[in-house]
Amino acid sequence: MQITENILRKDTDIDKELQSLNAEQYDAVVTLDRPLLVLSGAGTGKTKVLTTKIAYIIENGFAFPSQILAVTFSNRAAREMKERLFGITSSAMGVWLGTFHSICAKILRSHAEAVGISRDFTILDADDQLKVVKQILKEMNIDAKAAPGIVAKISRWKDKGISPDNPSVDKTTQEGRVYKVYQERIVSYDSVDFGDLLLYVVQIFKENPDILQTYRNRFKYILVDEYQDTNVAQYLWLRMLSPLGQGLCCVGDDDQAIYSWRGAEVGNILRFEKDFPNTKTVRLEQNYRSTGHILGAAASLISNNQMRLGKTIWTADGDGDKVIVQRVYNGYEEAQVVSEKIEQLHRKYDLDYKNAAVLVRAGFQTREFEERFIANGIPYKVVGGLKFYDRQEIKDIVAYMRLIYQPNDSLAFERIVNVPKRGIGASAVAKFYTVASEKNISLYLAAKDILEHETLRPSLKHSLDEFIKFIESMRLRHDLKSADIARIILDETGYAEALKQEKTLESQARLENLKELLQALEEFEDLPSFIEHISLVMDSPKTEEDNVVSIMTLHSAKGLEFDAVFLGGWEDGVFPHNLSIQEGNVEEERRLAYVGITRARKLTFITYALNRKIHNQWQANMPSRFLSELSPEHITHITGRSGCFS
Ligand code: ATP
Ligand code: MG
């Protein structure tokens, strides 16, 4: 009975879904025999086409789920795609759906030895990268201030598929020299960074035609969302998997290309028809997300860009509310105005908090909103900012887990070898470093080596011995679930006890966070699956945070939608960002503004402040140039709350 019901439900779901499509969308979904490009504006159903297409392929038996590869841009977008897909079909288990990075991590785990690393490699996050570079700079007697810039430069090289030995990397420059040492160093740690995930897989494919062939045979259908923001490395990867574009479907919007600063090449989408002969290109024009004034305002803004294909979008939804542009006195008042508006919509019109978002240009802008929301009791989360897994205590315990999983993970080792304090101080660590670099081994192995062969101060010898014994004993405990491992770490290392003794508000909060970690760990069967997750999840909101206002940068809002969207800080210098004004790259900022406005279903609310404190300095900036580009017929301009500023 149950089975019959399921089959019936599935069939009607996909049928219903197909019937809801307009003619062009339907065409895009059922075209399977040619390379397919869907190039169209925001909210026209590109992502919907992708998810429906996957369901259509599976339900009609054109391929097994495991023969479908679907890639998207961020973890959050991947999650949303998964939800939409499982909303249409319950048979999608096994589809390779994820970000470029997560898919590559999965492939690399199977073939790591082909590029000389072990399958247990760890994935470095941005913070880890920074630490490695800082360490190298220290060894080279260079000021650590240069580190963030060098990390960015290395990442850009990797986005372009450029390795340290590539002739275009100038070895006479500081950056070029550090890049080479950096790469050797992370290889010796058995680690990879995000850029490596793609590059290694491309290298494996290049050097091992048999491996490449197995993946070409496997993936009958490859679908890519947000194609306008793929970088060179991602593009190479796709072309290797699908040289003729058979079964390939890419969707995107050149007006939403916002990652050129991270190596994205909008040219990839514009070149698609040339790359893959016999391409079918579908353009979608009906927008199903936003009401008319929102679309009109967005269209008038983006028409100021010179470098664009140009497209029409219309909605059958009616005009709706005009976009509100409100002038405020400063950031404090801005947060107040937004907070009140959200509260008002929540009370009067039943707006769910989760259907509201505050989108900002730069990370520093979130704080004032956060403080106001806390004061007014509005639940919120910061998506993509300093969050749960970035907190010190969480990183400490995760470092223990990483070290148990992979003792050669020297960053993890260094982080916790003296946490909580056990008398293994900086001089001991310096010694580990010396031996590690002499013998070209990890810090952990160096510490073991020293313990065995050198005479140490008794107290240091004892602590080190205990520490290594603890790690070794945990490594043998394959019977433990990941939450149990964390519990043992907290108890046996004295980490939890030390926090309890501290008895401050902060230590209380840290203990609570650790409890939260144990809860999160329950979801993972074993240590490897948790380690894999933690390395890839950059923006995971906690489950109980579901019905909350999202605060995030415009960049991370791509592909998402909300009933009400609040765009703060529309002042020249803030948005468009100062740097892009100086570099003459305002078009990308305008696309970012276009992305922001078009996230809204019903209300777009823009604020600009007469004064703003930036890095502790008051500034009085001009209203954003983008404001004057919004066609007045779609705008309501409010120039002061109580009239006192008008
Ligand atoms: P973006 O460019 O912002 O990524 P998109 O083109 O991917 O947008 P979707 O997110 O797929 O657009 O669709 C926007 C909204 O419109 C979604 O809520 C989707 O469910 C809805 N939608 C799309 N097509 C239809 C349709 N034919 N009928 C009803 N709703 C639709
Ligand atoms: Mg989309």
XYZ file of C-alpha atoms and ligand atoms in Angstrom:
678
model
C 0.000 0.000 0.000
C 2.716 2.357 1.091
C 4.759 1.601 -2.035
C 1.824 2.147 -4.378
C 1.092 5.455 -2.741
C 4.671 6.537 -3.205
C 4.721 5.677 -6.860
C 1.469 7.508 -7.426
C 2.677 10.550 -5.585
C 5.956 10.700 -7.481
C 4.259 10.484 -10.854
C 1.821 13.254 -10.149
C 4.552 15.443 -8.697
C 6.730 15.453 -11.784
C 3.712 15.807 -14.040
C 2.466 18.747 -12.026
C 5.891 20.284 -12.167
C 6.113 19.932 -15.937
C 2.665 21.412 -16.385
C 3.608 24.448 -14.322
C 6.426 25.376 -16.713
C 6.080 27.923 -19.475
C 6.848 26.851 -23.041
C 10.528 27.887 -23.006
C 11.175 26.336 -19.628
C 9.519 23.119 -20.780
C 11.637 23.122 -23.898
C 14.785 23.494 -21.785
C 13.764 20.669 -19.454
C 13.018 18.096 -22.143
C 15.935 18.893 -24.475
C 18.457 16.178 -23.690
C 20.179 15.416 -26.968
C 22.194 18.620 -27.451
C 24.367 20.936 -25.377
C 21.971 23.333 -23.728
C 22.485 26.886 -22.531
C 19.846 28.788 -20.617
C 20.840 32.423 -20.567
C 18.324 34.673 -18.885
C 17.621 37.250 -16.220
C 17.062 36.945 -12.500
C 14.090 34.988 -11.244
C 13.114 33.558 -14.617
C 13.355 29.968 -13.395
C 16.867 28.876 -14.386
C 17.387 26.947 -11.182
C 13.872 25.610 -11.454
C 14.672 24.309 -14.941
C 17.767 22.553 -13.592
C 16.027 20.809 -10.730
C 13.022 19.857 -12.852
C 15.337 18.523 -15.520
C 17.132 16.253 -13.056
C 13.782 14.916 -11.828
C 12.594 14.492 -15.418
C 15.685 12.474 -16.348
C 15.357 10.210 -13.332
C 11.612 9.689 -13.485
C 11.783 8.753 -17.156
C 14.711 6.414 -16.634
C 17.023 8.313 -19.005
C 19.779 7.905 -16.422
C 20.317 6.616 -12.906
C 20.708 9.291 -10.244
C 24.389 8.359 -9.901
C 24.914 9.242 -13.573
C 23.859 12.832 -13.007
C 26.275 15.544 -11.920
C 24.806 18.854 -10.778
C 27.131 21.635 -9.676
C 26.372 24.967 -8.166
C 28.178 27.784 -6.503
C 27.798 27.800 -2.737
C 26.852 25.318 -0.069
C 23.712 27.264 0.528
C 22.693 27.180 -3.117
C 23.422 23.438 -3.191
C 21.210 22.903 -0.181
C 18.402 24.862 -1.759
C 18.732 22.896 -4.987
C 18.580 19.639 -3.054
C 15.434 20.761 -1.263
C 13.761 21.763 -4.504
C 14.780 18.498 -6.176
C 13.492 16.295 -3.381
C 10.305 18.342 -3.434
C 9.671 17.030 -6.949
C 10.964 13.472 -6.740
C 11.828 11.132 -3.924
C 14.117 9.112 -6.205
C 16.988 11.563 -6.395
C 19.239 9.837 -3.843
C 22.647 9.305 -5.358
C 22.728 12.340 -7.644
C 26.168 13.977 -7.495
C 24.864 17.355 -6.386
C 27.104 19.907 -4.711
C 29.568 22.722 -5.098
C 32.558 22.401 -7.422
C 34.680 21.986 -4.317
C 32.655 19.255 -2.679
C 32.391 17.243 -5.896
C 36.128 17.570 -6.494
C 36.876 16.560 -2.907
C 34.848 13.424 -3.490
C 36.710 12.591 -6.698
C 40.097 13.408 -5.184
C 39.480 11.080 -2.225
C 39.301 8.204 -4.693
C 42.461 9.016 -6.652
C 44.647 11.081 -4.325
C 47.691 8.828 -4.767
C 47.740 9.706 -8.461
C 48.968 13.180 -7.457
C 51.150 11.990 -4.604
C 48.953 12.780 -1.629
C 47.190 10.353 0.687
C 43.460 9.755 0.618
C 43.181 11.086 4.156
C 44.275 14.569 3.101
C 42.826 17.431 5.102
C 41.240 20.483 3.517
C 42.585 23.846 4.669
C 40.195 26.688 5.264
C 41.055 30.361 4.744
C 42.258 30.680 8.311
C 44.627 27.732 7.950
C 46.012 29.159 4.708
C 46.727 32.413 6.462
C 48.580 30.635 9.265
C 50.775 28.713 6.844
C 51.652 31.877 4.947
C 52.360 33.779 8.175
C 54.714 31.030 9.307
C 56.553 31.128 5.980
C 56.836 34.914 6.121
C 58.283 34.629 9.595
C 60.922 32.218 8.339
C 61.732 34.610 5.510
C 61.867 37.581 7.876
C 59.039 39.333 6.082
C 56.398 41.352 7.905
C 53.320 39.190 8.551
C 51.125 42.074 7.402
C 51.711 40.917 3.841
C 50.056 37.552 4.564
C 46.399 38.229 3.609
C 47.425 39.797 0.305
C 49.656 36.848 -0.522
C 46.950 34.313 0.365
C 44.591 36.152 -2.000
C 47.214 36.195 -4.740
C 47.887 32.464 -4.361
C 44.161 31.733 -4.530
C 43.827 33.822 -7.707
C 46.707 31.909 -9.299
C 44.969 28.675 -8.440
C 41.633 29.928 -9.799
C 43.432 30.397 -13.078
C 45.014 26.951 -12.940
C 48.517 28.372 -12.454
C 50.907 26.256 -10.358
C 54.008 27.671 -8.592
C 56.298 26.392 -11.350
C 54.334 28.058 -14.119
C 56.527 30.600 -15.958
C 53.950 33.315 -15.368
C 54.700 33.168 -11.633
C 57.614 35.542 -11.190
C 60.031 33.865 -8.741
C 61.858 37.096 -8.107
C 58.824 38.553 -6.366
C 57.940 37.927 -2.749
C 54.589 36.443 -3.716
C 56.142 34.056 -6.234
C 58.684 32.798 -3.695
C 56.129 32.337 -0.956
C 53.777 30.511 -3.340
C 56.409 27.847 -4.021
C 57.239 27.266 -0.343
C 53.556 27.376 0.559
C 52.735 24.634 -1.897
C 55.601 22.408 -0.720
C 54.617 23.014 2.871
C 50.965 22.090 2.527
C 51.881 18.988 0.541
C 54.135 17.930 3.413
C 51.165 18.435 5.754
C 49.122 16.138 3.538
C 46.714 19.033 3.018
C 45.015 20.708 0.129
C 43.408 24.132 -0.076
C 40.196 24.939 -1.930
C 41.990 25.833 -5.124
C 43.923 22.545 -5.062
C 40.724 20.519 -4.972
C 39.991 21.533 -8.542
C 43.544 21.665 -9.802
C 44.461 18.206 -8.564
C 41.394 16.711 -10.187
C 42.205 18.470 -13.464
C 45.773 17.137 -13.192
C 44.541 13.596 -12.504
C 42.244 13.794 -15.520
C 45.070 15.086 -17.709
C 47.628 12.497 -16.658
C 45.324 9.497 -16.416
C 43.102 9.104 -19.456
C 41.657 5.892 -18.030
C 40.434 7.655 -14.885
C 39.021 10.517 -16.943
C 37.252 8.027 -19.148
C 35.499 6.361 -16.201
C 34.045 9.734 -15.193
C 33.097 10.600 -18.746
C 31.260 7.298 -18.965
C 29.669 7.769 -15.595
C 28.174 11.212 -16.014
C 25.543 11.031 -18.704
C 24.161 14.407 -17.713
C 26.040 17.368 -16.303
C 24.130 20.428 -15.105
C 25.722 23.672 -13.951
C 23.975 26.559 -12.190
C 25.360 30.124 -12.077
C 27.617 29.343 -15.033
C 28.511 33.032 -15.454
C 30.701 32.805 -12.362
C 32.814 29.773 -13.206
C 36.555 30.374 -13.156
C 39.232 29.023 -15.480
C 39.967 25.948 -13.367
C 36.269 25.047 -13.146
C 35.868 25.599 -16.854
C 38.825 23.309 -17.670
C 37.357 20.680 -15.387
C 33.972 20.799 -17.104
C 35.444 20.716 -20.580
C 37.452 17.637 -19.706
C 34.392 15.871 -18.390
C 32.256 16.889 -21.327
C 34.409 17.769 -24.335
C 31.528 17.802 -26.794
C 28.898 19.082 -24.411
C 26.798 15.970 -24.825
C 24.277 15.935 -21.972
C 25.635 19.250 -20.708
C 23.237 21.940 -19.505
C 24.526 25.241 -18.174
C 22.355 28.055 -16.884
C 23.317 31.585 -15.952
C 22.914 35.309 -16.357
C 25.694 37.604 -17.559
C 24.104 40.430 -15.550
C 24.776 38.485 -12.366
C 28.498 37.881 -12.876
C 29.892 39.108 -9.566
C 33.024 37.089 -8.955
C 35.546 38.416 -11.467
C 37.662 39.508 -8.486
C 37.890 35.834 -7.603
C 38.907 34.753 -11.068
C 35.452 34.157 -12.585
C 35.286 34.623 -16.327
C 31.967 35.808 -17.678
C 33.495 34.941 -21.048
C 32.830 31.274 -20.256
C 29.092 31.757 -20.659
C 29.390 34.078 -23.640
C 31.583 31.542 -25.404
C 29.390 28.535 -24.766
C 27.861 28.356 -28.226
C 31.323 28.412 -29.796
C 32.722 25.865 -27.379
C 29.959 23.397 -28.031
C 28.723 23.265 -31.609
C 25.070 22.394 -32.051
C 24.179 24.159 -28.801
C 20.582 24.980 -28.185
C 20.190 28.310 -26.413
C 17.026 29.027 -24.502
C 16.099 32.462 -23.213
C 13.535 32.814 -20.466
C 11.786 36.132 -20.155
C 9.006 35.713 -17.651
C 10.017 36.462 -14.091
C 8.093 34.592 -11.412
C 9.822 36.012 -8.388
C 9.350 39.739 -8.128
C 6.579 42.248 -8.648
C 6.663 44.850 -11.434
C 8.181 47.868 -9.702
C 11.046 45.784 -8.326
C 11.811 44.410 -11.774
C 11.463 47.844 -13.364
C 13.889 49.397 -10.890
C 16.380 46.548 -11.409
C 16.104 46.755 -15.193
C 16.651 50.529 -15.247
C 19.733 50.161 -13.069
C 21.405 47.391 -15.056
C 20.732 49.130 -18.376
C 23.541 51.509 -17.366
C 26.097 48.764 -17.928
C 27.788 48.821 -21.320
C 29.132 45.302 -21.257
C 26.030 43.164 -21.363
C 23.932 41.134 -23.729
C 20.719 42.906 -22.765
C 17.432 41.138 -22.193
C 13.795 41.748 -21.462
C 12.047 40.470 -18.390
C 8.387 40.800 -17.561
C 6.074 39.598 -14.829
C 2.425 38.646 -14.814
C 2.295 39.474 -11.117
C 1.247 43.129 -11.236
C 3.180 46.214 -10.147
C 3.254 45.567 -6.412
C 4.914 48.097 -4.107
C 7.406 50.630 -5.327
C 11.004 50.196 -4.216
C 11.534 52.297 -1.096
C 14.669 54.405 -0.918
C 15.137 55.945 2.501
C 17.660 58.479 3.650
C 18.898 58.063 7.223
C 21.179 60.089 9.421
C 23.745 57.389 10.179
C 24.278 53.638 10.480
C 22.627 53.576 13.864
C 19.424 55.068 12.488
C 19.636 52.819 9.450
C 19.585 49.714 11.643
C 16.740 51.203 13.657
C 14.624 51.951 10.593
C 15.192 48.491 9.115
C 14.521 46.764 12.402
C 11.242 48.659 12.862
C 10.149 47.903 9.326
C 10.790 44.185 9.776
C 8.920 44.172 13.066
C 6.006 46.037 11.478
C 5.806 43.605 8.543
C 6.053 40.703 10.952
C 3.198 41.944 13.146
C 0.859 43.439 10.581
C 1.398 41.224 7.593
C 2.629 37.999 9.160
C 5.984 38.215 7.430
C 8.017 35.245 8.605
C 11.447 36.316 9.784
C 13.021 33.798 7.436
C 11.476 35.637 4.516
C 13.410 38.807 5.269
C 17.058 39.489 4.500
C 19.485 42.323 5.084
C 22.068 42.402 2.308
C 25.216 44.457 2.675
C 28.256 45.172 0.538
C 30.921 44.497 3.161
C 31.229 42.399 6.295
C 31.730 45.356 8.638
C 28.197 46.557 7.908
C 26.488 43.663 9.687
C 27.404 44.642 13.238
C 25.022 47.584 13.635
C 22.123 45.548 12.316
C 23.047 42.704 14.652
C 23.143 44.947 17.689
C 19.803 46.511 16.866
C 18.179 43.143 16.206
C 19.457 41.809 19.515
C 18.123 44.876 21.318
C 14.738 44.578 19.612
C 14.526 40.808 19.978
C 14.506 40.043 16.270
C 16.012 36.585 15.663
C 18.695 36.613 12.991
C 21.711 34.796 11.643
C 24.780 36.072 9.878
C 25.212 33.918 6.822
C 28.811 33.400 5.800
C 30.313 35.580 8.540
C 32.136 34.628 11.706
C 29.912 31.894 12.890
C 29.718 28.783 14.792
C 32.599 26.818 13.291
C 34.819 29.858 13.334
C 34.687 30.228 17.089
C 37.831 29.520 19.033
C 36.583 26.661 21.194
C 34.960 24.922 18.248
C 38.111 25.224 16.181
C 40.140 23.826 19.091
C 38.086 20.673 19.440
C 37.856 20.270 15.692
C 41.667 20.567 15.578
C 41.940 17.681 18.044
C 39.638 15.663 15.844
C 41.623 16.558 12.748
C 44.851 15.526 14.426
C 43.404 12.201 15.538
C 42.174 11.624 12.019
C 45.401 12.749 10.381
C 48.433 13.186 12.686
C 50.414 14.865 9.912
C 48.015 17.797 10.038
C 50.580 20.188 11.456
C 48.220 23.149 11.679
C 45.897 21.190 13.910
C 48.878 19.993 15.936
C 50.197 23.473 16.487
C 46.795 24.807 17.403
C 46.202 22.435 20.286
C 49.517 20.976 21.398
C 49.394 23.391 24.327
C 45.632 23.855 24.625
C 44.671 23.636 27.395
C 48.051 24.682 28.743
C 50.224 21.676 29.475
C 53.665 23.211 29.535
C 54.559 22.645 25.889
C 55.423 26.249 25.203
C 56.643 28.255 22.256
C 60.280 27.141 22.600
C 59.273 23.482 22.440
C 57.141 24.175 19.369
C 60.061 26.020 17.766
C 62.144 22.894 18.287
C 59.461 20.754 16.635
C 59.568 23.125 13.697
C 63.327 22.836 13.343
C 63.295 19.044 13.354
C 60.251 18.955 11.090
C 61.916 21.098 8.462
C 65.313 19.318 8.795
C 63.778 15.908 8.274
C 60.920 17.095 6.110
C 58.289 15.548 8.337
C 55.182 16.804 10.098
C 55.272 18.516 13.489
C 53.644 15.535 15.118
C 56.291 13.141 13.836
C 58.968 15.639 14.819
C 57.596 15.781 18.352
C 57.616 11.987 18.543
C 61.128 11.897 17.202
C 62.326 14.392 19.790
C 60.598 12.514 22.567
C 62.373 9.308 21.596
C 65.849 10.605 20.855
C 66.467 13.719 22.855
C 66.808 14.508 26.504
C 64.036 16.793 27.598
C 63.152 18.575 30.761
C 61.212 15.974 32.856
C 58.029 18.023 33.007
C 58.087 18.675 29.264
C 58.892 15.045 28.550
C 55.989 13.960 30.700
C 53.481 16.346 29.089
C 54.543 15.497 25.587
C 54.460 11.804 26.313
C 50.939 12.090 27.737
C 49.759 14.175 24.803
C 51.112 11.778 22.182
C 49.805 8.757 24.056
C 46.376 10.354 24.127
C 46.343 11.018 20.389
C 47.686 7.525 19.620
C 45.115 5.837 21.837
C 42.301 7.803 20.227
C 43.513 6.800 16.803
C 42.858 3.186 17.679
C 39.293 3.816 18.790
C 37.529 3.016 15.540
C 34.537 1.899 17.573
C 33.686 5.445 18.665
C 31.197 7.766 17.076
C 32.394 11.274 16.377
C 30.369 12.795 19.236
C 31.964 10.327 21.664
C 35.407 11.253 20.437
C 34.657 14.916 21.114
C 33.304 14.087 24.573
C 36.464 12.176 25.472
C 38.632 15.038 24.198
C 36.710 17.543 26.298
C 36.993 15.416 29.440
C 40.410 13.829 29.223
C 42.385 16.835 28.063
C 40.853 18.989 30.776
C 39.504 21.414 28.164
C 35.983 21.507 29.587
C 37.251 21.656 33.160
C 39.450 24.659 32.390
C 36.460 26.541 31.011
C 34.331 25.598 33.998
C 36.994 26.947 36.352
C 37.107 30.236 34.498
C 33.536 31.059 35.566
C 33.137 34.059 33.295
C 30.240 34.892 31.014
C 32.490 34.210 28.094
C 33.578 30.793 29.314
C 29.902 29.990 29.919
C 29.116 30.863 26.336
C 32.014 28.757 25.145
C 30.775 25.756 27.094
C 27.365 26.238 25.540
C 28.894 26.341 22.096
C 30.695 23.094 22.825
C 27.402 21.510 23.824
C 26.072 22.692 20.523
C 29.017 21.028 18.793
C 28.275 17.700 20.474
C 24.729 18.006 19.232
C 25.888 18.773 15.713
C 28.242 15.780 15.838
C 25.399 13.377 16.522
C 24.559 13.657 12.859
C 27.840 12.077 11.816
C 28.442 8.395 12.103
C 32.239 8.452 12.182
C 35.172 10.798 12.329
C 36.034 10.850 8.588
C 32.529 11.896 7.578
C 32.565 14.726 10.098
C 36.017 15.917 9.026
C 34.883 15.957 5.413
C 31.821 17.963 6.353
C 33.615 20.479 8.501
C 36.151 21.243 5.809
C 33.523 22.046 3.261
C 30.784 23.698 5.233
C 31.404 27.394 5.249
C 27.919 28.668 5.804
C 25.899 26.172 7.773
C 23.147 27.737 9.824
C 22.161 25.798 12.915
C 18.879 23.963 12.599
C 16.966 25.855 15.278
C 17.863 29.067 13.496
C 15.450 28.326 10.707
C 12.909 31.062 11.164
C 15.240 34.008 11.444
C 16.186 37.073 9.449
C 19.283 36.486 7.299
C 22.052 39.053 7.327
C 24.632 38.483 4.632
C 26.765 40.034 1.969
C 25.331 40.583 -1.489
C 27.809 38.057 -2.833
C 26.440 35.230 -0.760
C 22.830 36.096 -1.624
C 23.162 35.009 -5.230
C 20.432 32.596 -6.329
C 18.367 33.113 -3.141
C 15.004 34.837 -2.721
C 13.090 36.522 0.108
C 9.767 38.357 0.457
C 11.427 41.465 1.833
C 14.987 42.541 1.093
C 16.790 45.375 2.888
C 19.783 46.849 1.117
C 21.886 48.983 3.441
C 24.701 51.428 2.891
C 23.983 52.751 -0.594
C 26.611 55.450 -0.468
C 29.406 56.058 -2.944
C 32.516 54.528 -1.423
C 30.542 51.895 0.444
C 28.473 50.749 -2.517
C 29.874 50.995 -5.128
C 32.907 50.030 -3.109
C 35.759 52.489 -2.986
C 38.239 50.078 -4.529
C 36.085 49.362 -7.535
C 35.572 53.084 -8.115
C 39.356 53.532 -8.074
C 39.870 50.545 -10.351
C 37.121 51.672 -12.686
C 35.205 48.447 -12.240
C 31.841 49.890 -11.290
C 29.975 47.622 -13.708
C 30.577 44.608 -11.494
C 29.261 46.570 -8.507
C 26.185 47.454 -10.532
C 25.605 43.786 -11.260
C 25.886 43.201 -7.540
C 23.210 45.848 -6.975
C 21.072 44.135 -9.598
C 21.483 40.815 -7.778
C 20.461 42.536 -4.528
C 17.300 44.185 -5.839
C 16.135 41.048 -7.652
C 16.336 38.852 -4.530
C 13.017 40.369 -3.393
C 9.605 38.919 -4.074
C 7.495 41.773 -2.700
C 9.547 44.503 -1.066
C 12.915 46.065 -1.762
C 13.949 48.630 0.805
C 17.142 50.619 0.215
C 18.812 52.904 2.732
C 21.621 55.430 2.485
C 23.179 57.321 5.351
C 24.379 60.913 5.463
C 27.125 59.919 7.875
C 28.794 56.627 8.508
C 31.499 55.475 10.862
C 33.919 53.283 8.960
C 36.883 51.783 10.799
C 36.308 54.246 13.588
C 36.287 57.311 11.338
C 33.222 59.347 10.524
C 32.615 59.813 6.810
C 29.994 61.810 4.960
C 29.641 60.165 1.559
C 27.488 61.053 -1.403
C 24.398 58.918 -1.983
C 25.283 55.948 -4.188
C 25.382 56.755 -7.893
C 23.181 53.695 -8.353
C 20.266 55.489 -6.659
C 19.996 58.034 -9.444
C 19.999 55.208 -11.969
C 16.796 53.719 -10.571
C 13.962 54.902 -12.739
C 11.873 57.346 -10.592
C 8.539 55.811 -11.591
C 9.452 52.663 -9.616
C 10.699 54.427 -6.500
C 9.319 56.017 -3.356
C 11.953 58.292 -1.868
C 11.714 59.032 1.850
C 14.096 61.696 3.046
C 13.812 61.538 6.802
C 11.797 59.771 9.422
C 10.323 62.662 11.330
C 11.037 65.266 8.749
C 14.003 66.507 10.740
C 16.498 65.523 8.067
C 14.520 66.520 5.017
P 18.377 33.688 -10.229
O 18.871 34.289 -11.488
O 18.135 34.706 -9.192
O 19.199 32.530 -9.795
P 16.517 31.834 -11.402
O 16.422 32.181 -12.825
O 17.347 30.683 -11.031
O 16.916 33.123 -10.570
P 14.470 30.491 -9.934
O 15.054 30.681 -8.593
O 14.562 29.153 -10.550
O 15.035 31.604 -10.904
O 12.962 30.913 -9.933
C 12.517 32.093 -9.268
C 11.203 31.832 -8.568
O 10.183 31.674 -9.542
C 11.205 30.556 -7.748
O 10.437 30.773 -6.599
C 10.530 29.560 -8.655
O 9.905 28.532 -7.932
C 9.515 30.436 -9.381
N 9.163 29.924 -10.718
C 9.997 29.741 -11.748
N 9.317 29.283 -12.820
C 8.025 29.183 -12.459
C 6.820 28.762 -13.122
N 6.823 28.342 -14.365
N 5.686 28.793 -12.420
C 5.676 29.215 -11.135
N 6.755 29.614 -10.457
C 7.929 29.597 -11.103
Mg 19.043 30.516 -9.776
